[in-house]
């Protein structure tokens, strides 16, 4: 076990790195952050910020020399960096989980190999693949880059097969993955933590709503049939076991019109849809991230209050920012701002958690704010 007083390292200093750092420091640990952005949110709260590229081996050597263990804020850390660190200190989760999550085709194939269902997909690598894929999949579909896509970035809607060549060219990528659109009824996520000993705990499922492919709301408890919730937890546990995973893992699911459960993707880290845990659970997903990294027992994940999490995107700042006075008039709302210096459309600047006696009332509070701000549903 790594006990308080030790120093932990994290690759990535965005809001997830910031929230990890705050949890770790509250629990008595020092934190070093490696991030190339001099203004990254975690820099303001970490003991030391190594402002360097993720594959800067002199910076990685400093982490290895001064940190008892290292984790990552996001999955697109270079594999070479993780392998270098793994040879020297504990890295949790390991490079295998990150490598799978970095590549959409490898990720979906991994799910299929475990016997889990995914939306129909096909890989495009050369021009001859276009005609084959067009015959294989139904349209409309979504064309995505195989790597580095998130929050709707790196993807194009494709209504018919004839649009496919132009859509692929617009992505400017040597390979892409095409996924058939499904008749979607619900989206939700499972956030779990798994310890060094293999113990797992599951947070209450979050029912998710997206706007322009960016997470908008997470509603907890999720209004999902219990049988589907159990199936999702079993699927997420299967993924974690297959990876011998240590840390916090999020798995996103789709529910088809016919009630079939499909795995969408995994995030080998805390997740945006798990931010409700900071205010509504006994222990947050970031507390669990610290505990798993340090080889400690996992904490209680009990839900203390129904809650709805809403992201605050940079679009709100285009007209001068949210109406803070109206926001703070609601005593049920907990505000989390990330300290990002530049607001851009679609950029996550913060989030709020609305807590109430039931999720519908919490949702109503946020809907009132939407009307006041003319915020899109």
Tab-separated table of N, CA, C and O in Angstrom, residues 164-285:
chain	number	residue	atom	x	y	z
A	164	UNK	N	-20.102	8.749	-48.638
A	164	UNK	CA	-18.997	8.178	-47.866
A	164	UNK	C	-17.616	8.661	-48.320
A	164	UNK	O	-16.802	9.066	-47.475
A	165	UNK	N	-17.278	8.665	-49.609
A	165	UNK	CA	-15.929	9.111	-50.011
A	165	UNK	C	-15.611	10.535	-49.572
A	165	UNK	O	-14.520	10.817	-49.064
A	166	UNK	N	-16.568	11.448	-49.761
A	166	UNK	CA	-16.331	12.847	-49.381
A	166	UNK	C	-16.201	12.998	-47.870
A	166	UNK	O	-15.370	13.775	-47.383
A	167	UNK	N	-16.993	12.237	-47.130
A	167	UNK	CA	-16.916	12.307	-45.671
A	167	UNK	C	-15.563	11.819	-45.173
A	167	UNK	O	-14.958	12.419	-44.272
A	168	UNK	N	-15.082	10.746	-45.787
A	168	UNK	CA	-13.767	10.212	-45.393
A	168	UNK	C	-12.669	11.222	-45.715
A	168	UNK	O	-11.767	11.479	-44.905
A	169	UNK	N	-12.755	11.834	-46.860
A	169	UNK	CA	-11.746	12.828	-47.245
A	169	UNK	C	-11.748	14.016	-46.275
A	169	UNK	O	-10.693	14.569	-45.945
A	170	UNK	N	-12.934	14.402	-45.801
A	170	UNK	CA	-13.030	15.555	-44.892
A	170	UNK	C	-12.389	15.281	-43.534
A	170	UNK	O	-11.953	16.208	-42.856
A	171	UNK	N	-12.324	14.013	-43.137
A	171	UNK	CA	-11.695	13.673	-41.863
A	171	UNK	C	-10.176	13.724	-41.938
A	171	UNK	O	-9.500	13.784	-40.910
A	172	UNK	N	-9.648	13.649	-43.171
A	172	UNK	CA	-8.195	13.738	-43.383
A	172	UNK	C	-7.444	12.723	-42.522
A	172	UNK	O	-6.506	13.069	-41.784
A	173	UNK	N	-7.872	11.474	-42.586
A	173	UNK	CA	-7.251	10.415	-41.803
A	173	UNK	C	-7.031	9.192	-42.688
A	173	UNK	O	-7.857	8.911	-43.575
A	174	UNK	N	-5.930	8.451	-42.512
A	174	UNK	CA	-5.652	7.303	-43.385
A	174	UNK	C	-6.627	6.152	-43.198
A	174	UNK	O	-6.793	5.334	-44.092
A	175	UNK	N	-7.256	6.061	-42.045
A	175	UNK	CA	-8.257	5.017	-41.826
A	175	UNK	C	-9.379	5.572	-40.973
A	175	UNK	O	-9.202	6.526	-40.208
A	176	UNK	N	-10.543	4.977	-41.126
A	176	UNK	CA	-11.721	5.436	-40.397
A	176	UNK	C	-12.623	4.246	-40.117
A	176	UNK	O	-12.501	3.177	-40.726
A	177	UNK	N	-13.532	4.440	-39.187
A	177	UNK	CA	-14.494	3.396	-38.837
A	177	UNK	C	-15.898	3.921	-39.121
A	177	UNK	O	-16.227	5.065	-38.797
A	178	UNK	N	-16.687	3.108	-39.792
A	178	UNK	CA	-18.069	3.461	-40.096
A	178	UNK	C	-18.983	2.643	-39.197
A	178	UNK	O	-18.863	1.415	-39.137
A	179	UNK	N	-19.897	3.325	-38.513
A	179	UNK	CA	-20.845	2.655	-37.625
A	179	UNK	C	-22.262	2.955	-38.091
A	179	UNK	O	-22.611	4.119	-38.332
A	180	UNK	N	-23.060	1.915	-38.229
A	180	UNK	CA	-24.466	2.123	-38.569
A	180	UNK	C	-25.188	2.813	-37.414
A	180	UNK	O	-24.948	2.505	-36.249
A	181	UNK	N	-26.045	3.763	-37.748
A	181	UNK	CA	-26.880	4.384	-36.719
A	181	UNK	C	-27.928	3.377	-36.253
A	181	UNK	O	-28.519	2.664	-37.056
A	182	UNK	N	-28.112	3.329	-34.966
A	182	UNK	CA	-29.124	2.427	-34.427
A	182	UNK	C	-30.323	3.238	-33.943
A	182	UNK	O	-30.212	4.449	-33.716
A	183	UNK	N	-31.454	2.568	-33.788
A	183	UNK	CA	-32.642	3.221	-33.238
A	183	UNK	C	-32.475	3.265	-31.721
A	183	UNK	O	-32.790	2.323	-31.013
A	184	UNK	N	-31.955	4.396	-31.278
A	184	UNK	CA	-31.531	4.547	-29.899
A	184	UNK	C	-32.696	4.985	-29.019
A	184	UNK	O	-33.418	5.930	-29.341
A	185	UNK	N	-32.865	4.298	-27.894
A	185	UNK	CA	-33.894	4.649	-26.916
A	185	UNK	C	-33.275	5.364	-25.723
A	185	UNK	O	-33.778	6.390	-25.262
A	186	UNK	N	-32.177	4.823	-25.217
A	186	UNK	CA	-31.518	5.400	-24.053
A	186	UNK	C	-30.009	5.218	-24.151
A	186	UNK	O	-29.522	4.298	-24.817
A	187	UNK	N	-29.293	6.095	-23.467
A	187	UNK	CA	-27.856	5.964	-23.280
A	187	UNK	C	-27.565	6.054	-21.783
A	187	UNK	O	-28.162	6.877	-21.088
A	188	UNK	N	-26.664	5.224	-21.333
A	188	UNK	CA	-26.288	5.315	-19.921
A	188	UNK	C	-24.872	4.789	-19.740
A	188	UNK	O	-24.283	4.196	-20.646
A	189	UNK	N	-24.319	5.035	-18.584
A	189	UNK	CA	-22.945	4.622	-18.317
A	189	UNK	C	-22.841	3.931	-16.966
A	189	UNK	O	-23.586	4.232	-16.023
A	190	UNK	N	-21.912	3.008	-16.907
A	190	UNK	CA	-21.532	2.329	-15.667
A	190	UNK	C	-20.137	2.827	-15.292
A	190	UNK	O	-19.216	2.766	-16.103
A	191	UNK	N	-20.002	3.336	-14.080
A	191	UNK	CA	-18.700	3.708	-13.549
A	191	UNK	C	-18.387	2.750	-12.404
A	191	UNK	O	-19.170	2.627	-11.463
A	192	UNK	N	-17.260	2.053	-12.526
A	192	UNK	CA	-16.865	1.093	-11.500
A	192	UNK	C	-15.442	1.386	-11.060
A	192	UNK	O	-14.696	2.089	-11.719
A	193	UNK	N	-15.092	0.828	-9.930
A	193	UNK	CA	-13.703	0.853	-9.465
A	193	UNK	C	-13.292	-0.577	-9.149
A	193	UNK	O	-14.085	-1.360	-8.606
A	194	UNK	N	-12.068	-0.915	-9.510
A	194	UNK	CA	-11.533	-2.248	-9.240
A	194	UNK	C	-10.184	-2.107	-8.542
A	194	UNK	O	-9.329	-1.330	-8.963
A	195	UNK	N	-10.026	-2.857	-7.459
A	195	UNK	CA	-8.823	-2.751	-6.633
A	195	UNK	C	-7.733	-3.698	-7.119
A	195	UNK	O	-7.953	-4.534	-8.004
A	196	UNK	N	-6.560	-3.565	-6.529
A	196	UNK	CA	-5.439	-4.449	-6.844
A	196	UNK	C	-5.808	-5.902	-6.598
A	196	UNK	O	-5.398	-6.801	-7.342
A	197	UNK	N	-6.615	-6.146	-5.552
A	197	UNK	CA	-7.023	-7.522	-5.225
A	197	UNK	C	-8.151	-8.042	-6.101
A	197	UNK	O	-8.540	-9.211	-6.003
A	198	UNK	N	-8.723	-7.188	-6.955
A	198	UNK	CA	-9.803	-7.614	-7.835
A	198	UNK	C	-11.188	-7.329	-7.311
A	198	UNK	O	-12.180	-7.709	-7.941
A	199	UNK	N	-11.299	-6.640	-6.175
A	199	UNK	CA	-12.613	-6.250	-5.669
A	199	UNK	C	-13.188	-5.157	-6.558
A	199	UNK	O	-12.463	-4.254	-6.988
A	200	UNK	N	-14.502	-5.226	-6.817
A	200	UNK	CA	-15.150	-4.215	-7.645
A	200	UNK	C	-16.332	-3.602	-6.921
A	200	UNK	O	-17.062	-4.293	-6.200
A	201	UNK	N	-16.517	-2.300	-7.128
A	201	UNK	CA	-17.719	-1.604	-6.665
A	201	UNK	C	-18.287	-0.832	-7.846
A	201	UNK	O	-17.543	-0.365	-8.719
A	202	UNK	N	-19.611	-0.698	-7.870
A	202	UNK	CA	-20.298	-0.063	-8.993
A	202	UNK	C	-21.106	1.127	-8.493
A	202	UNK	O	-21.957	0.970	-7.607
A	203	UNK	N	-20.845	2.277	-9.061
A	203	UNK	CA	-21.666	3.443	-8.746
A	203	UNK	C	-23.051	3.279	-9.375
A	203	UNK	O	-23.217	2.544	-10.361
A	204	UNK	N	-24.057	3.970	-8.824
A	204	UNK	CA	-25.373	3.948	-9.470
A	204	UNK	C	-25.261	4.406	-10.924
A	204	UNK	O	-24.507	5.341	-11.231
A	205	UNK	N	-25.982	3.741	-11.800
A	205	UNK	CA	-25.897	4.046	-13.217
A	205	UNK	C	-26.377	5.462	-13.510
A	205	UNK	O	-27.315	5.955	-12.867
A	206	UNK	N	-25.745	6.102	-14.475
A	206	UNK	CA	-26.133	7.450	-14.897
A	206	UNK	C	-26.814	7.375	-16.259
A	206	UNK	O	-26.252	6.829	-17.209
A	207	UNK	N	-28.010	7.913	-16.347
A	207	UNK	CA	-28.728	8.027	-17.615
A	207	UNK	C	-28.263	9.311	-18.302
A	207	UNK	O	-28.352	10.396	-17.713
A	208	UNK	N	-27.754	9.196	-19.514
A	208	UNK	CA	-27.080	10.320	-20.153
A	208	UNK	C	-27.863	10.881	-21.330
A	208	UNK	O	-28.462	10.135	-22.104
A	209	UNK	N	-27.830	12.197	-21.439
A	209	UNK	CA	-28.384	12.890	-22.600
A	209	UNK	C	-27.271	13.709	-23.248
A	209	UNK	O	-26.512	14.392	-22.545
A	210	UNK	N	-27.197	13.646	-24.576
A	210	UNK	CA	-26.166	14.366	-25.309
A	210	UNK	C	-26.789	15.451	-26.191
A	210	UNK	O	-27.952	15.342	-26.608
A	211	UNK	N	-26.008	16.481	-26.448
A	211	UNK	CA	-26.412	17.529	-27.382
A	211	UNK	C	-25.231	17.790	-28.296
A	211	UNK	O	-24.134	18.134	-27.824
A	212	UNK	N	-25.443	17.599	-29.605
A	212	UNK	CA	-24.353	17.727	-30.585
A	212	UNK	C	-23.160	16.852	-30.185
A	212	UNK	O	-22.006	17.300	-30.245
A	213	UNK	N	-23.450	15.627	-29.743
A	213	UNK	CA	-22.453	14.608	-29.416
A	213	UNK	C	-21.645	14.918	-28.153
A	213	UNK	O	-20.697	14.200	-27.837
A	214	UNK	N	-22.008	15.960	-27.422
A	214	UNK	CA	-21.344	16.286	-26.162
A	214	UNK	C	-22.309	15.976	-25.027
A	214	UNK	O	-23.500	16.311	-25.103
A	215	UNK	N	-21.805	15.343	-23.960
A	215	UNK	CA	-22.666	15.023	-22.831
A	215	UNK	C	-23.279	16.300	-22.266
A	215	UNK	O	-22.567	17.261	-21.963
A	216	UNK	N	-24.586	16.295	-22.120
A	216	UNK	CA	-25.322	17.445	-21.603
A	216	UNK	C	-25.731	17.195	-20.155
A	216	UNK	O	-25.335	17.933	-19.254
A	217	UNK	N	-26.500	16.124	-19.935
A	217	UNK	CA	-27.024	15.799	-18.608
A	217	UNK	C	-26.743	14.358	-18.245
A	217	UNK	O	-26.768	13.476	-19.108
A	218	UNK	N	-26.503	14.122	-16.956
A	218	UNK	CA	-26.475	12.762	-16.405
A	218	UNK	C	-27.468	12.710	-15.258
A	218	UNK	O	-27.381	13.519	-14.316
A	219	UNK	N	-28.419	11.782	-15.363
A	219	UNK	CA	-29.526	11.689	-14.414
A	219	UNK	C	-29.338	10.450	-13.551
A	219	UNK	O	-29.166	9.344	-14.065
A	220	UNK	N	-29.360	10.628	-12.226
A	220	UNK	CA	-29.136	9.528	-11.288
A	220	UNK	C	-30.159	9.627	-10.158
A	220	UNK	O	-30.311	10.698	-9.565
A	221	UNK	N	-30.883	8.531	-9.854
A	221	UNK	CA	-30.785	7.196	-10.454
A	221	UNK	C	-31.284	7.176	-11.900
A	221	UNK	O	-32.198	7.911	-12.260
A	222	UNK	N	-30.653	6.322	-12.701
A	222	UNK	CA	-31.046	6.169	-14.092
A	222	UNK	C	-32.406	5.497	-14.179
A	222	UNK	O	-32.700	4.565	-13.423
A	223	UNK	N	-33.207	5.965	-15.113
A	223	UNK	CA	-34.540	5.384	-15.313
A	223	UNK	C	-34.438	4.259	-16.336
A	223	UNK	O	-34.955	4.346	-17.447
A	224	UNK	N	-33.759	3.221	-15.932
A	224	UNK	CA	-33.448	2.074	-16.783
A	224	UNK	C	-33.997	0.818	-16.107
A	224	UNK	O	-33.865	0.666	-14.884
A	225	UNK	N	-34.624	-0.095	-16.849
A	225	UNK	CA	-35.105	-1.337	-16.225
A	225	UNK	C	-33.985	-2.052	-15.479
A	225	UNK	O	-32.841	-2.096	-15.942
A	226	UNK	N	-34.315	-2.614	-14.336
A	226	UNK	CA	-33.299	-3.234	-13.473
A	226	UNK	C	-32.577	-4.379	-14.179
A	226	UNK	O	-31.374	-4.580	-13.971
A	227	UNK	N	-33.300	-5.109	-15.022
A	227	UNK	CA	-32.660	-6.216	-15.729
A	227	UNK	C	-31.546	-5.710	-16.648
A	227	UNK	O	-30.469	-6.322	-16.734
A	228	UNK	N	-31.786	-4.583	-17.320
A	228	UNK	CA	-30.755	-4.006	-18.182
A	228	UNK	C	-29.595	-3.460	-17.355
A	228	UNK	O	-28.428	-3.555	-17.750
A	229	UNK	N	-29.906	-2.892	-16.202
A	229	UNK	CA	-28.844	-2.394	-15.330
A	229	UNK	C	-27.935	-3.539	-14.890
A	229	UNK	O	-26.699	-3.408	-14.899
A	230	UNK	N	-28.524	-4.635	-14.509
A	230	UNK	CA	-27.721	-5.795	-14.079
A	230	UNK	C	-26.877	-6.328	-15.232
A	230	UNK	O	-25.708	-6.685	-15.050
A	231	UNK	N	-27.470	-6.378	-16.426
A	231	UNK	CA	-26.721	-6.852	-17.601
A	231	UNK	C	-25.540	-5.926	-17.892
A	231	UNK	O	-24.437	-6.387	-18.216
A	232	UNK	N	-25.757	-4.626	-17.745
A	232	UNK	CA	-24.687	-3.660	-17.998
A	232	UNK	C	-23.572	-3.801	-16.969
A	232	UNK	O	-22.381	-3.761	-17.323
A	233	UNK	N	-23.931	-3.974	-15.707
A	233	UNK	CA	-22.901	-4.153	-14.675
A	233	UNK	C	-22.093	-5.422	-14.932
A	233	UNK	O	-20.865	-5.434	-14.772
A	234	UNK	N	-22.767	-6.478	-15.341
A	234	UNK	CA	-22.063	-7.725	-15.649
A	234	UNK	C	-21.120	-7.545	-16.839
A	234	UNK	O	-19.995	-8.056	-16.839
A	235	UNK	N	-21.575	-6.796	-17.853
A	235	UNK	CA	-20.725	-6.548	-19.022
A	235	UNK	C	-19.507	-5.717	-18.645
A	235	UNK	O	-18.381	-6.002	-19.076
A	236	UNK	N	-19.710	-4.676	-17.848
A	236	UNK	CA	-18.599	-3.830	-17.418
A	236	UNK	C	-17.615	-4.625	-16.566
A	236	UNK	O	-16.392	-4.473	-16.697
A	237	UNK	N	-18.143	-5.498	-15.703
A	237	UNK	CA	-17.271	-6.340	-14.877
A	237	UNK	C	-16.460	-7.293	-15.747
A	237	UNK	O	-15.272	-7.535	-15.488
A	238	UNK	N	-17.074	-7.819	-16.791
A	238	UNK	CA	-16.377	-8.714	-17.729
A	238	UNK	C	-15.202	-7.993	-18.379
A	238	UNK	O	-14.103	-8.551	-18.512
A	239	UNK	N	-15.420	-6.745	-18.777
A	239	UNK	CA	-14.353	-5.951	-19.390
A	239	UNK	C	-13.223	-5.722	-18.391
A	239	UNK	O	-12.037	-5.903	-18.713
A	240	UNK	N	-13.570	-5.321	-17.177
A	240	UNK	CA	-12.553	-5.043	-16.160
A	240	UNK	C	-11.744	-6.290	-15.821
A	240	UNK	O	-10.514	-6.231	-15.669
A	241	UNK	N	-12.416	-7.416	-15.709
A	241	UNK	CA	-11.719	-8.668	-15.391
A	241	UNK	C	-10.778	-9.072	-16.520
A	241	UNK	O	-9.649	-9.496	-16.282
A	242	UNK	N	-11.252	-8.935	-17.759
A	242	UNK	CA	-10.424	-9.334	-18.899
A	242	UNK	C	-9.152	-8.505	-18.993
A	242	UNK	O	-8.119	-8.996	-19.458
A	243	UNK	N	-9.215	-7.265	-18.539
A	243	UNK	CA	-8.058	-6.372	-18.587
A	243	UNK	C	-7.203	-6.457	-17.325
A	243	UNK	O	-6.144	-5.824	-17.262
A	244	UNK	N	-7.678	-7.240	-16.324
A	244	UNK	CA	-7.044	-7.219	-15.002
A	244	UNK	C	-6.887	-5.778	-14.551
A	244	UNK	O	-5.827	-5.343	-14.090
A	245	UNK	N	-7.958	-5.049	-14.669
A	245	UNK	CA	-7.973	-3.602	-14.527
A	245	UNK	C	-7.815	-3.182	-13.068
A	245	UNK	O	-8.395	-3.796	-12.164
A	246	UNK	N	-7.060	-2.115	-12.848
A	246	UNK	CA	-6.965	-1.502	-11.522
A	246	UNK	C	-7.198	-0.008	-11.694
A	246	UNK	O	-6.450	0.668	-12.405
A	247	UNK	N	-8.244	0.503	-11.062
A	247	UNK	CA	-8.565	1.917	-11.172
A	247	UNK	C	-10.050	2.121	-11.394
A	247	UNK	O	-10.867	1.223	-11.134
A	248	UNK	N	-10.407	3.305	-11.879
A	248	UNK	CA	-11.792	3.648	-12.201
A	248	UNK	C	-12.001	3.449	-13.695
A	248	UNK	O	-11.193	3.898	-14.506
A	249	UNK	N	-13.084	2.768	-14.042
A	249	UNK	CA	-13.408	2.461	-15.434
A	249	UNK	C	-14.848	2.857	-15.706
A	249	UNK	O	-15.745	2.540	-14.923
A	250	UNK	N	-15.070	3.551	-16.812
A	250	UNK	CA	-16.425	3.892	-17.248
A	250	UNK	C	-16.728	3.159	-18.550
A	250	UNK	O	-15.872	3.098	-19.440
A	251	UNK	N	-17.919	2.614	-18.650
A	251	UNK	CA	-18.359	1.931	-19.868
A	251	UNK	C	-19.701	2.526	-20.275
A	251	UNK	O	-20.637	2.567	-19.466
A	252	UNK	N	-19.783	2.988	-21.523
A	252	UNK	CA	-21.008	3.582	-22.040
A	252	UNK	C	-21.820	2.537	-22.804
A	252	UNK	O	-21.251	1.744	-23.568
A	253	UNK	N	-23.138	2.599	-22.630
A	253	UNK	CA	-24.044	1.635	-23.250
A	253	UNK	C	-25.164	2.355	-23.999
A	253	UNK	O	-25.576	3.458	-23.637
A	254	UNK	N	-25.649	1.675	-25.060
A	254	UNK	CA	-26.847	2.082	-25.785
A	254	UNK	C	-27.940	1.051	-25.531
A	254	UNK	O	-27.667	-0.146	-25.427
A	255	UNK	N	-29.190	1.531	-25.503
A	255	UNK	CA	-30.345	0.632	-25.491
A	255	UNK	C	-31.087	0.848	-26.807
A	255	UNK	O	-31.526	1.960	-27.115
A	256	UNK	N	-31.196	-0.226	-27.602
A	256	UNK	CA	-31.899	-0.164	-28.884
A	256	UNK	C	-33.403	-0.138	-28.669
A	256	UNK	O	-33.909	-0.447	-27.588
A	257	UNK	N	-34.106	0.204	-29.751
A	257	UNK	CA	-35.567	0.270	-29.713
A	257	UNK	C	-36.175	-1.061	-29.279
A	257	UNK	O	-37.180	-1.107	-28.573
A	258	UNK	N	-35.545	-2.171	-29.689
A	258	UNK	CA	-36.059	-3.496	-29.333
A	258	UNK	C	-35.649	-3.916	-27.912
A	258	UNK	O	-35.976	-5.022	-27.472
A	259	UNK	N	-34.913	-3.067	-27.208
A	259	UNK	CA	-34.500	-3.376	-25.839
A	259	UNK	C	-33.145	-4.051	-25.751
A	259	UNK	O	-32.715	-4.446	-24.656
A	260	UNK	N	-32.434	-4.181	-26.881
A	260	UNK	CA	-31.128	-4.832	-26.876
A	260	UNK	C	-30.076	-3.882	-26.333
A	260	UNK	O	-30.065	-2.693	-26.636
A	261	UNK	N	-29.156	-4.430	-25.531
A	261	UNK	CA	-28.096	-3.643	-24.921
A	261	UNK	C	-26.828	-3.742	-25.763
A	261	UNK	O	-26.373	-4.838	-26.089
A	262	UNK	N	-26.256	-2.592	-26.129
A	262	UNK	CA	-25.027	-2.544	-26.902
A	262	UNK	C	-23.971	-1.778	-26.121
A	262	UNK	O	-24.258	-0.759	-25.496
A	263	UNK	N	-22.730	-2.255	-26.178
A	263	UNK	CA	-21.619	-1.520	-25.587
A	263	UNK	C	-21.153	-0.482	-26.603
A	263	UNK	O	-20.915	-0.809	-27.772
A	264	UNK	N	-21.014	0.764	-26.169
A	264	UNK	CA	-20.535	1.810	-27.058
A	264	UNK	C	-19.018	1.961	-26.951
A	264	UNK	O	-18.296	1.686	-27.894
A	265	UNK	N	-18.525	2.368	-25.804
A	265	UNK	CA	-17.089	2.543	-25.626
A	265	UNK	C	-16.747	2.531	-24.148
A	265	UNK	O	-17.623	2.601	-23.287
A	266	UNK	N	-15.447	2.456	-23.869
A	266	UNK	CA	-14.992	2.505	-22.477
A	266	UNK	C	-14.022	3.659	-22.305
A	266	UNK	O	-13.381	4.114	-23.258
A	267	UNK	N	-13.927	4.137	-21.078
A	267	UNK	CA	-12.962	5.175	-20.719
A	267	UNK	C	-12.165	4.653	-19.526
A	267	UNK	O	-12.742	4.451	-18.453
A	268	UNK	N	-10.864	4.412	-19.694
A	268	UNK	CA	-10.054	3.842	-18.605
A	268	UNK	C	-9.602	4.913	-17.617
A	268	UNK	O	-8.419	5.155	-17.411
A	269	UNK	N	-10.589	5.539	-16.982
A	269	UNK	CA	-10.353	6.695	-16.112
A	269	UNK	C	-11.701	7.137	-15.552
A	269	UNK	O	-12.754	6.637	-15.984
A	270	UNK	N	-11.712	8.103	-14.625
A	270	UNK	CA	-12.991	8.723	-14.258
A	270	UNK	C	-13.648	9.359	-15.478
A	270	UNK	O	-12.987	9.699	-16.460
A	271	UNK	N	-14.957	9.551	-15.388
A	271	UNK	CA	-15.737	9.923	-16.565
A	271	UNK	C	-16.621	11.117	-16.262
A	271	UNK	O	-17.063	11.313	-15.120
A	272	UNK	N	-16.895	11.910	-17.305
A	272	UNK	CA	-17.762	13.075	-17.164
A	272	UNK	C	-19.098	12.717	-16.522
A	272	UNK	O	-19.619	13.446	-15.672
A	273	UNK	N	-19.658	11.574	-16.902
A	273	UNK	CA	-20.965	11.173	-16.359
A	273	UNK	C	-20.884	10.747	-14.900
A	273	UNK	O	-21.910	10.562	-14.254
A	274	UNK	N	-19.662	10.609	-14.370
A	274	UNK	CA	-19.491	10.254	-12.958
A	274	UNK	C	-19.234	11.444	-12.062
A	274	UNK	O	-18.988	11.273	-10.851
A	275	UNK	N	-19.318	12.666	-12.610
A	275	UNK	CA	-19.053	13.843	-11.779
A	275	UNK	C	-20.107	14.036	-10.697
A	275	UNK	O	-19.857	14.723	-9.698
A	276	UNK	N	-21.280	13.447	-10.870
A	276	UNK	CA	-22.298	13.547	-9.837
A	276	UNK	C	-21.832	12.953	-8.519
A	276	UNK	O	-22.303	13.336	-7.434
A	277	UNK	N	-20.881	12.004	-8.592
A	277	UNK	CA	-20.424	11.312	-7.378
A	277	UNK	C	-19.716	12.252	-6.409
A	277	UNK	O	-19.638	11.956	-5.211
A	278	UNK	N	-19.213	13.379	-6.893
A	278	UNK	CA	-18.496	14.316	-6.014
A	278	UNK	C	-19.405	14.834	-4.915
A	278	UNK	O	-18.983	14.976	-3.760
A	279	UNK	N	-20.666	15.103	-5.239
A	279	UNK	CA	-21.591	15.692	-4.272
A	279	UNK	C	-22.668	14.739	-3.782
A	279	UNK	O	-23.241	14.970	-2.710
A	280	UNK	N	-22.955	13.686	-4.555
A	280	UNK	CA	-24.133	12.873	-4.249
A	280	UNK	C	-23.809	11.502	-3.670
A	280	UNK	O	-24.730	10.753	-3.341
A	281	UNK	N	-22.532	11.140	-3.559
A	281	UNK	CA	-22.154	9.821	-3.047
A	281	UNK	C	-21.240	9.955	-1.830
A	281	UNK	O	-20.614	10.996	-1.620
A	282	UNK	N	-21.174	8.888	-1.047
A	282	UNK	CA	-20.293	8.883	0.116
A	282	UNK	C	-18.859	9.164	-0.305
A	282	UNK	O	-18.144	9.951	0.329
A	283	UNK	N	-18.413	8.538	-1.393
A	283	UNK	CA	-17.060	8.741	-1.917
A	283	UNK	C	-17.150	8.958	-3.415
A	283	UNK	O	-17.911	8.279	-4.113
A	284	UNK	N	-16.357	9.892	-3.932
A	284	UNK	CA	-16.423	10.227	-5.349
A	284	UNK	C	-15.598	9.251	-6.184
A	284	UNK	O	-14.774	8.493	-5.665
A	285	UNK	N	-15.774	9.338	-7.499
A	285	UNK	CA	-14.962	8.512	-8.407
A	285	UNK	C	-13.488	8.878	-8.300
A	285	UNK	O	-12.616	8.029	-8.530
